[in-house]
mmCIF file of C-alpha atoms in Angstrom:
data_model
loop_
_atom_site.group_PDB
_atom_site.id
_atom_site.type_symbol
_atom_site.label_atom_id
_atom_site.label_comp_id
_atom_site.label_asym_id
_atom_site.label_seq_id
_atom_site.Cartn_x
_atom_site.Cartn_y
_atom_site.Cartn_z
ATOM 1 C CA MET I 1 125.521 -176.152 -26.287
ATOM 2 C CA ARG I 2 123.136 -178.541 -27.995
ATOM 3 C CA ASP I 3 124.926 -178.123 -31.327
ATOM 4 C CA LEU I 4 128.317 -178.649 -29.654
ATOM 5 C CA GLY I 5 127.102 -181.988 -28.331
ATOM 6 C CA ALA I 6 125.555 -182.880 -31.690
ATOM 7 C CA GLY I 7 128.839 -182.192 -33.472
ATOM 8 C CA PHE I 8 130.738 -184.464 -31.090
ATOM 9 C CA HIS I 9 128.025 -187.095 -31.546
ATOM 10 C CA TYR I 10 128.652 -187.111 -35.310
ATOM 11 C CA LEU I 11 132.358 -187.621 -34.656
ATOM 12 C CA LEU I 12 131.530 -190.687 -32.548
ATOM 13 C CA LYS I 13 128.965 -191.933 -35.093
ATOM 14 C CA GLY I 14 131.584 -191.820 -37.815
ATOM 15 C CA GLN I 15 133.993 -193.908 -35.756
ATOM 16 C CA ARG I 16 131.233 -196.414 -35.012
ATOM 17 C CA TRP I 17 130.345 -196.612 -38.686
ATOM 18 C CA VAL I 18 133.866 -197.563 -39.781
ATOM 19 C CA ALA I 19 134.115 -199.977 -36.848
ATOM 20 C CA ARG I 20 131.137 -201.840 -38.353
ATOM 21 C CA HIS I 21 132.643 -201.695 -41.850
ATOM 22 C CA GLY I 22 136.113 -203.138 -41.469
ATOM 23 C CA LYS I 23 137.062 -203.164 -45.150
ATOM 24 C CA GLN I 24 136.318 -199.460 -45.604
ATOM 25 C CA TYR I 25 138.324 -198.705 -42.464
ATOM 26 C CA GLY I 26 141.338 -200.668 -43.718
ATOM 27 C CA PHE I 27 141.383 -198.894 -47.074
ATOM 28 C CA GLY I 28 140.877 -195.553 -45.344
ATOM 29 C CA LEU I 29 144.053 -195.985 -43.291
ATOM 30 C CA ILE I 30 146.368 -196.043 -46.318
ATOM 31 C CA PRO I 31 146.386 -192.282 -47.180
ATOM 32 C CA GLY I 32 146.920 -191.313 -43.542
ATOM 33 C CA LEU I 33 149.904 -193.644 -43.227
ATOM 34 C CA ILE I 34 151.491 -192.168 -46.360
ATOM 35 C CA THR I 35 150.977 -188.607 -45.100
ATOM 36 C CA LEU I 36 152.297 -189.507 -41.649
ATOM 37 C CA VAL I 37 155.564 -190.797 -43.103
ATOM 38 C CA LEU I 38 155.984 -187.605 -45.159
ATOM 39 C CA TYR I 39 155.268 -185.316 -42.201
ATOM 40 C CA LEU I 40 157.506 -187.237 -39.799
ATOM 41 C CA GLY I 41 160.330 -186.971 -42.295
ATOM 42 C CA ALA I 42 159.840 -183.215 -42.610
ATOM 43 C CA LEU I 43 159.632 -182.648 -38.825
ATOM 44 C CA VAL I 44 162.674 -184.823 -38.112
ATOM 45 C CA SER I 45 164.630 -182.908 -40.757
ATOM 46 C CA LEU I 46 163.556 -179.607 -39.186
ATOM 47 C CA ALA I 47 164.546 -180.806 -35.713
ATOM 48 C CA THR I 48 167.933 -181.919 -37.053
ATOM 49 C CA TRP I 49 168.833 -178.885 -39.169
ATOM 50 C CA GLY I 50 166.571 -176.238 -37.644
ATOM 51 C CA GLU I 51 169.392 -174.519 -35.742
ATOM 52 C CA ASP I 52 171.503 -174.394 -38.905
ATOM 53 C CA MET I 53 168.602 -172.743 -40.745
ATOM 54 C CA VAL I 54 168.193 -170.180 -37.960
ATOM 55 C CA SER I 55 171.942 -169.457 -37.981
ATOM 56 C CA TRP I 56 171.840 -168.911 -41.749
ATOM 57 C CA ALA I 57 168.826 -166.592 -41.410
ATOM 58 C CA THR I 58 170.379 -164.484 -38.601
ATOM 59 C CA PRO I 59 173.891 -163.511 -39.762
ATOM 60 C CA PHE I 60 173.608 -160.304 -37.742
ATOM 61 C CA ALA I 61 173.953 -162.375 -34.556
ATOM 62 C CA ASP I 62 177.285 -163.941 -35.543
ATOM 63 C CA GLY I 63 179.258 -161.471 -33.466
ATOM 64 C CA TRP I 64 177.090 -161.656 -30.364
ATOM 65 C CA SER I 65 178.779 -162.777 -27.173
ATOM 66 C CA SER I 66 177.851 -165.901 -25.236
ATOM 67 C CA PRO I 67 175.285 -166.801 -23.975
ATOM 68 C CA TRP I 68 173.071 -164.305 -25.870
ATOM 69 C CA GLN I 69 173.743 -165.718 -29.326
ATOM 70 C CA GLY I 70 172.882 -169.279 -28.240
ATOM 71 C CA LEU I 71 169.798 -168.196 -26.309
ATOM 72 C CA PHE I 72 168.502 -166.055 -29.164
ATOM 73 C CA ARG I 73 169.007 -168.660 -31.875
ATOM 74 C CA GLY I 74 167.803 -171.493 -29.661
ATOM 75 C CA PHE I 75 164.611 -169.540 -28.939
ATOM 76 C CA LEU I 76 164.035 -168.961 -32.669
ATOM 77 C CA ALA I 77 164.669 -172.650 -33.421
ATOM 78 C CA VAL I 78 162.048 -173.684 -30.853
ATOM 79 C CA LEU I 79 159.570 -171.150 -32.265
ATOM 80 C CA LEU I 80 160.222 -172.419 -35.785
ATOM 81 C CA PHE I 81 159.549 -176.010 -34.773
ATOM 82 C CA ALA I 82 156.404 -175.029 -32.823
ATOM 83 C CA LEU I 83 155.039 -173.151 -35.846
ATOM 84 C CA ALA I 84 155.851 -176.119 -38.094
ATOM 85 C CA LEU I 85 154.029 -178.436 -35.686
ATOM 86 C CA LEU I 86 150.956 -176.176 -35.672
ATOM 87 C CA LEU I 87 150.949 -176.025 -39.465
ATOM 88 C CA ALA I 88 151.331 -179.815 -39.582
ATOM 89 C CA VAL I 89 148.157 -180.208 -37.496
ATOM 90 C CA LEU I 90 146.307 -177.673 -39.668
ATOM 91 C CA THR I 91 147.419 -179.189 -42.972
ATOM 92 C CA PHE I 92 147.481 -182.916 -42.166
ATOM 93 C CA THR I 93 143.834 -183.396 -43.048
ATOM 94 C CA ALA I 94 144.073 -181.429 -46.311
ATOM 95 C CA VAL I 95 147.137 -183.338 -47.509
ATOM 96 C CA THR I 96 145.702 -186.709 -46.446
ATOM 97 C CA LEU I 97 142.415 -186.002 -48.230
ATOM 98 C CA LEU I 98 144.273 -184.946 -51.372
ATOM 99 C CA ILE I 99 146.426 -188.102 -51.367
ATOM 100 C CA GLY I 100 143.458 -190.298 -50.510
ATOM 101 C CA GLN I 101 140.815 -188.663 -52.695
ATOM 102 C CA PRO I 102 139.682 -191.923 -54.382
ATOM 103 C CA PHE I 103 139.672 -193.793 -51.034
ATOM 104 C CA TYR I 104 137.685 -191.214 -49.089
ATOM 105 C CA GLU I 105 135.372 -190.405 -51.986
ATOM 106 C CA SER I 106 134.341 -194.057 -52.135
ATOM 107 C CA LEU I 107 134.003 -194.267 -48.343
ATOM 108 C CA SER I 108 131.821 -191.151 -48.250
ATOM 109 C CA GLU I 109 129.589 -192.502 -51.021
ATOM 110 C CA LYS I 110 129.175 -195.752 -49.069
ATOM 111 C CA VAL I 111 128.072 -193.786 -45.996
ATOM 112 C CA ASP I 112 125.565 -191.825 -48.097
ATOM 113 C CA ARG I 113 124.093 -195.012 -49.574
ATOM 114 C CA ASP I 114 123.981 -196.628 -46.150
ATOM 115 C CA VAL I 115 121.852 -193.917 -44.541
ATOM 116 C CA SER I 116 119.871 -192.661 -47.535
ATOM 117 C CA PRO I 117 116.215 -193.816 -47.554
ATOM 118 C CA ASP I 118 116.479 -194.877 -51.205
ATOM 119 C CA GLY I 119 120.010 -196.299 -50.899
ATOM 120 C CA THR I 120 121.538 -193.857 -53.377
ATOM 121 C CA ALA I 121 124.406 -191.353 -53.114
ATOM 122 C CA PRO I 122 124.998 -188.058 -54.941
ATOM 123 C CA GLU I 123 127.661 -188.283 -57.633
ATOM 124 C CA SER I 124 129.687 -185.432 -59.068
ATOM 125 C CA GLY I 125 129.846 -186.916 -62.566
ATOM 126 C CA LEU I 126 133.322 -185.402 -63.011
ATOM 127 C CA PRO I 127 136.406 -187.345 -64.131
ATOM 128 C CA LEU I 128 138.938 -188.183 -61.416
ATOM 129 C CA TRP I 129 141.517 -185.675 -62.646
ATOM 130 C CA ARG I 130 138.934 -182.888 -62.445
ATOM 131 C CA GLU I 131 137.925 -183.860 -58.896
ATOM 132 C CA LEU I 132 141.598 -183.915 -57.861
ATOM 133 C CA TRP I 133 142.148 -180.476 -59.381
ATOM 134 C CA ILE I 134 139.141 -178.968 -57.579
ATOM 135 C CA SER I 135 140.159 -180.615 -54.312
ATOM 136 C CA ALA I 136 143.759 -179.358 -54.620
ATOM 137 C CA ARG I 137 142.644 -175.833 -55.550
ATOM 138 C CA ASP I 138 140.163 -175.563 -52.673
ATOM 139 C CA SER I 139 142.630 -177.137 -50.222
ATOM 140 C CA LEU I 140 145.225 -174.526 -51.173
ATOM 141 C CA ARG I 141 142.725 -171.742 -50.514
ATOM 142 C CA ILE I 142 141.879 -173.231 -47.126
ATOM 143 C CA LEU I 143 145.559 -173.705 -46.265
ATOM 144 C CA ILE I 144 146.236 -170.039 -47.030
ATOM 145 C CA ARG I 145 143.409 -169.018 -44.705
ATOM 146 C CA ALA I 146 144.592 -171.450 -42.029
ATOM 147 C CA GLY I 147 148.180 -170.257 -42.424
ATOM 148 C CA LEU I 148 147.162 -166.624 -41.904
ATOM 149 C CA TRP I 149 145.268 -167.606 -38.762
ATOM 150 C CA ALA I 150 148.282 -169.613 -37.536
ATOM 151 C CA VAL I 151 150.624 -166.625 -37.987
ATOM 152 C CA LEU I 152 148.147 -164.285 -36.264
ATOM 153 C CA LEU I 153 147.648 -166.620 -33.298
ATOM 154 C CA PHE I 154 151.374 -167.237 -33.103
ATOM 155 C CA ALA I 155 151.990 -163.474 -32.825
ATOM 156 C CA LEU I 156 149.188 -163.063 -30.264
ATOM 157 C CA GLY I 157 150.849 -165.780 -28.195
ATOM 158 C CA PHE I 158 153.386 -163.171 -27.046
ATOM 159 C CA VAL I 159 150.662 -161.065 -25.385
ATOM 160 C CA PRO I 160 151.038 -161.476 -21.601
ATOM 161 C CA VAL I 161 148.437 -163.675 -19.874
ATOM 162 C CA ALA I 162 146.021 -163.772 -22.848
ATOM 163 C CA GLY I 163 148.708 -165.327 -25.027
ATOM 164 C CA GLN I 164 149.035 -168.244 -22.636
ATOM 165 C CA THR I 165 145.319 -168.719 -21.862
ATOM 166 C CA VAL I 166 142.837 -167.293 -24.380
ATOM 167 C CA VAL I 167 144.922 -167.628 -27.543
ATOM 168 C CA PRO I 168 145.530 -171.419 -27.288
ATOM 169 C CA VAL I 169 141.786 -171.972 -26.841
ATOM 170 C CA LEU I 170 141.027 -169.806 -29.879
ATOM 171 C CA GLY I 171 143.650 -171.769 -31.790
ATOM 172 C CA PHE I 172 141.895 -175.056 -31.170
ATOM 173 C CA PHE I 173 138.536 -173.645 -32.279
ATOM 174 C CA VAL I 174 140.099 -172.244 -35.465
ATOM 175 C CA THR I 175 141.783 -175.580 -36.106
ATOM 176 C CA GLY I 176 138.491 -177.394 -35.514
ATOM 177 C CA PHE I 177 136.670 -175.207 -38.034
ATOM 178 C CA PHE I 178 139.200 -175.757 -40.804
ATOM 179 C CA LEU I 179 139.435 -179.488 -40.108
ATOM 180 C CA THR I 180 135.670 -179.782 -40.413
ATOM 181 C CA GLU I 181 135.665 -177.804 -43.656
ATOM 182 C CA GLU I 182 138.222 -180.147 -45.218
ATOM 183 C CA LEU I 183 136.396 -183.272 -44.073
ATOM 184 C CA THR I 184 132.882 -182.200 -45.070
ATOM 185 C CA ALA I 185 134.248 -181.085 -48.457
ATOM 186 C CA VAL I 186 134.457 -184.751 -49.496
ATOM 187 C CA ALA I 187 130.662 -185.087 -49.340
ATOM 188 C CA LEU I 188 129.768 -181.502 -50.291
ATOM 189 C CA GLN I 189 131.925 -181.401 -53.429
ATOM 190 C CA ARG I 190 130.031 -184.414 -54.762
ATOM 191 C CA ARG I 191 126.895 -182.311 -54.367
ATOM 192 C CA ASP I 192 128.458 -179.547 -56.499
ATOM 193 C CA ILE I 193 128.700 -177.108 -53.573
ATOM 194 C CA ASP I 194 131.644 -174.746 -54.087
ATOM 195 C CA LEU I 195 134.046 -173.474 -51.430
ATOM 196 C CA ARG I 196 132.286 -170.153 -50.830
ATOM 197 C CA ALA I 197 128.935 -171.896 -50.281
ATOM 198 C CA ARG I 198 130.565 -174.538 -48.045
ATOM 199 C CA LEU I 199 132.111 -171.898 -45.803
ATOM 200 C CA ALA I 200 128.787 -170.044 -45.539
ATOM 201 C CA LEU I 201 127.038 -173.305 -44.666
ATOM 202 C CA LEU I 202 129.542 -174.125 -41.913
ATOM 203 C CA ARG I 203 129.479 -170.604 -40.483
ATOM 204 C CA SER I 204 125.701 -170.879 -40.128
ATOM 205 C CA ARG I 205 126.214 -173.756 -37.642
ATOM 206 C CA LYS I 206 129.509 -172.855 -35.948
ATOM 207 C CA ALA I 207 128.722 -174.657 -32.694
ATOM 208 C CA LEU I 208 127.998 -177.878 -34.590
ATOM 209 C CA VAL I 209 131.249 -177.474 -36.516
ATOM 210 C CA TRP I 210 133.283 -176.784 -33.373
ATOM 211 C CA GLY I 211 131.726 -179.732 -31.574
ATOM 212 C CA PHE I 212 132.938 -181.978 -34.385
ATOM 213 C CA GLY I 213 136.289 -180.452 -35.322
ATOM 214 C CA THR I 214 137.730 -179.129 -32.049
ATOM 215 C CA PRO I 215 137.964 -182.472 -30.194
ATOM 216 C CA LEU I 216 139.253 -184.022 -33.421
ATOM 217 C CA GLY I 217 141.970 -181.366 -33.631
ATOM 218 C CA LEU I 218 142.932 -181.987 -30.009
ATOM 219 C CA SER I 219 143.196 -185.719 -30.646
ATOM 220 C CA PHE I 220 145.410 -185.058 -33.677
ATOM 221 C CA LEU I 221 148.056 -183.664 -31.300
ATOM 222 C CA VAL I 222 148.625 -187.209 -30.023
ATOM 223 C CA PRO I 223 151.204 -188.922 -32.270
ATOM 224 C CA PHE I 224 149.730 -191.367 -34.826
ATOM 225 C CA VAL I 225 146.128 -190.883 -33.607
ATOM 226 C CA ALA I 226 145.184 -188.838 -36.694
ATOM 227 C CA VAL I 227 145.931 -191.794 -38.978
ATOM 228 C CA PHE I 228 143.510 -194.097 -37.195
ATOM 229 C CA LEU I 229 140.745 -191.512 -36.757
ATOM 230 C CA MET I 230 140.723 -190.219 -40.353
ATOM 231 C CA PRO I 231 138.411 -192.874 -41.885
ATOM 232 C CA GLY I 232 135.840 -192.385 -39.117
ATOM 233 C CA ALA I 233 136.227 -188.607 -39.351
ATOM 234 C CA VAL I 234 135.341 -188.724 -43.062
ATOM 235 C CA ALA I 235 132.328 -190.927 -42.301
ATOM 236 C CA GLY I 236 131.163 -188.645 -39.477
ATOM 237 C CA ALA I 237 131.648 -185.534 -41.617
ATOM 238 C CA THR I 238 129.493 -187.091 -44.343
ATOM 239 C CA LEU I 239 126.724 -187.732 -41.832
ATOM 240 C CA MET I 240 127.005 -184.174 -40.531
ATOM 241 C CA ALA I 241 126.966 -182.749 -44.066
ATOM 242 C CA ARG I 242 123.622 -184.458 -44.611
ATOM 243 C CA GLU I 243 122.206 -182.677 -41.565
ATOM 244 C CA LEU I 244 123.606 -179.320 -42.677
ATOM 245 C CA LEU I 245 121.782 -179.778 -45.984
ATOM 246 C CA GLY I 246 118.602 -181.076 -44.350
ATOM 247 C CA GLU I 247 118.781 -184.453 -46.096
ATOM 248 C CA GLU I 248 116.655 -187.286 -44.749
ATOM 249 C CA ASN I 249 118.263 -190.363 -43.170
ATOM 250 C CA ARG I 250 116.961 -193.856 -42.634
ATOM 251 C CA ASP I 251 116.012 -194.990 -39.158
ATOM 252 C CA GLU I 252 119.262 -195.271 -37.165
ATOM 253 C CA ASP I 253 118.364 -198.366 -35.180
ATOM 254 C CA ARG I 254 117.280 -200.202 -38.298
ATOM 255 C CA ASP I 255 120.517 -199.201 -40.022
ATOM 256 C CA GLU I 256 122.670 -200.597 -37.201
ATOM 257 C CA ASP I 257 120.825 -203.915 -37.244
ATOM 258 C CA SER I 258 121.238 -204.069 -41.008
ATOM 259 C CA ASP I 259 124.960 -203.301 -40.723
ATOM 260 C CA GLU I 260 125.523 -206.163 -38.302
ATOM 261 C CA ASN I 261 123.748 -208.606 -40.609
ATOM 262 C CA THR I 262 125.474 -207.509 -43.808
ATOM 263 C CA GLN I 263 128.998 -206.669 -42.634
ATOM 264 C CA ASP I 264 130.515 -209.757 -44.237
ATOM 265 C CA GLU I 265 128.825 -209.025 -47.560
ATOM 266 C CA GLU I 266 130.428 -205.599 -48.129
ATOM 267 C CA GLU I 267 132.170 -204.840 -51.381
ATOM 268 C CA PRO I 268 135.722 -203.566 -51.022
ATOM 269 C CA VAL I 269 136.437 -199.927 -51.726
ATOM 270 C CA PRO I 270 138.233 -199.625 -55.083
ATOM 271 C CA GLY I 271 141.764 -198.334 -54.911
ATOM 272 C CA PRO I 272 142.980 -195.257 -56.737
#
């Protein structure tokens, strides 16, 4: 329970950090807005032509009498849209981080410098194209894992009682874990920690991870909220990554006083 509360605390700390650093927050909104437009377009297209896709995929039902044909295909269309919505929640963070790699990388470095006792931040030393390739490769691996979990939970949803009670709760915890992995990857990749090691690190503190990612995943179900929470989520995940690695932080109270005095002197985050 203590780790659950600590994870949620890091989520709040990240939002407070970007609230004190307005320029970083503004730059951090751009990738989320781009991803939101892409996802809305895809979901609207699915809602518009979903029934046509189901009809094309179920030619065996062409000869069914009314109302069974309409009920069957309507049910499949709703299931298709629900699965697409679940996958959108699971993949939104990965796609946003991939699009906004330069933005969030710079934001995460700023957080590291802000809380590090010596004012420095780890650097990968890799060229941008190499960082993008590693991020895309690891994101694809995570999306495959998340997709398998989504299909499994979707199938378990048909189990009476448990499918309507236990399975949705498990779904949010699974979503929270994968969201946290994607967000902490921004800071951990700069420290040359590969995907296998990152997953092992997160599994060692599952309650901390769930406390951070599960409420974030729930909030992402509210339209447009994900866009505005992403910059703070990256900041909070960076702070949590430092704890997972046992890295020392400066005194928190002193940091907040310093932030208030130097907010107007911040340097803007470079664009991509």
